[in-house]
């Protein structure tokens, strides 16, 4: 599937999660991350953070986390949690 066919990310107000899609081996995989996780992982020192803007600023890391989860056997929709966004210490 072409990248242009992947829907744009959006904030789902009812769940408080940003929903987005990631190209994994040519297939779009649906994923989400709750606003609280975005805040804790990327904007903990802020009180004015916006979930969609925070997602967009960290999309590369979030997409990599989805790809790691899929590689480990997760099926869609992939819901990212805090531990998915922590990289192992090297």
Coordinates of C-alpha atoms in Angstrom, one line a residue:
X1 CA 0.0 0.0 0.0
X2 CA 1.4 3.4 -0.9
X3 CA 2.2 5.8 1.9
X4 CA -0.4 8.3 0.4
X5 CA -3.1 5.8 1.1
X6 CA -2.4 5.6 4.8
X7 CA -4.9 7.7 6.8
X8 CA -3.7 10.7 8.7
X9 CA -3.2 10.4 12.5
X10 CA -6.0 11.9 14.6
X11 CA -7.0 12.3 18.3
X12 CA -9.9 10.1 19.2
X13 CA -11.6 12.2 21.8
X14 CA -13.7 9.3 23.3
X15 CA -10.6 7.3 24.2
X16 CA -8.1 10.1 24.6
X17 CA -5.7 8.3 22.2
X18 CA -4.0 9.3 19.0
X19 CA -4.8 6.8 16.4
X20 CA -2.3 6.3 13.5
X21 CA -1.1 3.8 10.9
X22 CA 2.4 2.6 10.2
X23 CA 3.7 1.0 7.1
X24 CA 5.1 -2.4 8.0
X25 CA 6.5 -4.4 5.1
X26 CA 4.2 -2.6 2.7
X27 CA 1.0 -3.0 4.8
X28 CA -0.7 -0.4 7.0
X29 CA -0.9 -1.4 10.6
X30 CA -3.3 0.5 12.9
X31 CA -2.0 1.7 16.2
X32 CA -2.8 4.0 19.0
X33 CA -1.2 5.6 22.0
X34 CA -3.0 7.3 24.9
X35 CA -2.5 10.9 25.7
X36 CA -1.2 10.0 29.2
X37 CA 1.5 7.8 27.7
X38 CA 2.6 10.6 25.3
X39 CA 2.7 13.0 28.1
X40 CA 4.6 10.8 30.5
X41 CA 7.2 9.7 27.8
X42 CA 7.7 12.9 25.9
X43 CA 6.3 15.9 27.8
X44 CA 6.3 15.1 31.5
X45 CA 7.6 18.5 32.4
X46 CA 4.9 20.4 30.5
X47 CA 1.4 21.3 31.3
X48 CA 0.5 22.6 27.9
X49 CA 1.3 19.6 25.7
X50 CA -1.2 18.6 23.0
X51 CA -1.4 14.8 22.2
X52 CA -1.5 15.2 18.4
X53 CA 1.4 17.7 18.3
X54 CA 3.4 15.4 20.7
X55 CA 2.7 12.4 18.5
X56 CA 3.9 14.4 15.4
X57 CA 7.1 15.5 17.1
X58 CA 7.9 11.9 18.1
X59 CA 6.4 9.9 15.2
X60 CA 9.6 8.3 14.3
X61 CA 10.1 6.7 17.7
X62 CA 6.4 5.8 17.9
X63 CA 6.4 4.1 14.5
X64 CA 9.6 2.2 15.4
X65 CA 7.9 1.0 18.6
X66 CA 4.9 -0.3 16.5
X67 CA 7.3 -2.1 14.2
X68 CA 9.1 -3.7 17.1
X69 CA 5.8 -4.9 18.5
X70 CA 4.7 -6.3 15.2
X71 CA 8.0 -8.1 14.8
X72 CA 7.4 -9.7 18.2
X73 CA 4.0 -11.0 17.1
X74 CA 1.5 -8.3 18.0
X75 CA -1.5 -7.9 15.7
X76 CA -3.4 -4.8 15.0
X77 CA -4.5 -2.6 16.4
X78 CA -1.3 -2.2 18.3
X79 CA -1.7 -0.1 21.5
X80 CA 1.5 1.4 22.6
X81 CA 2.3 1.6 26.3
X82 CA 5.0 3.3 28.3
X83 CA 7.3 0.3 28.3
X84 CA 7.1 0.1 24.5
X85 CA 8.7 3.5 24.3
X86 CA 11.6 2.8 26.6
X87 CA 14.7 1.7 24.8
X88 CA 17.0 -0.8 26.6
X89 CA 20.1 0.7 28.1
X90 CA 23.3 0.0 26.1

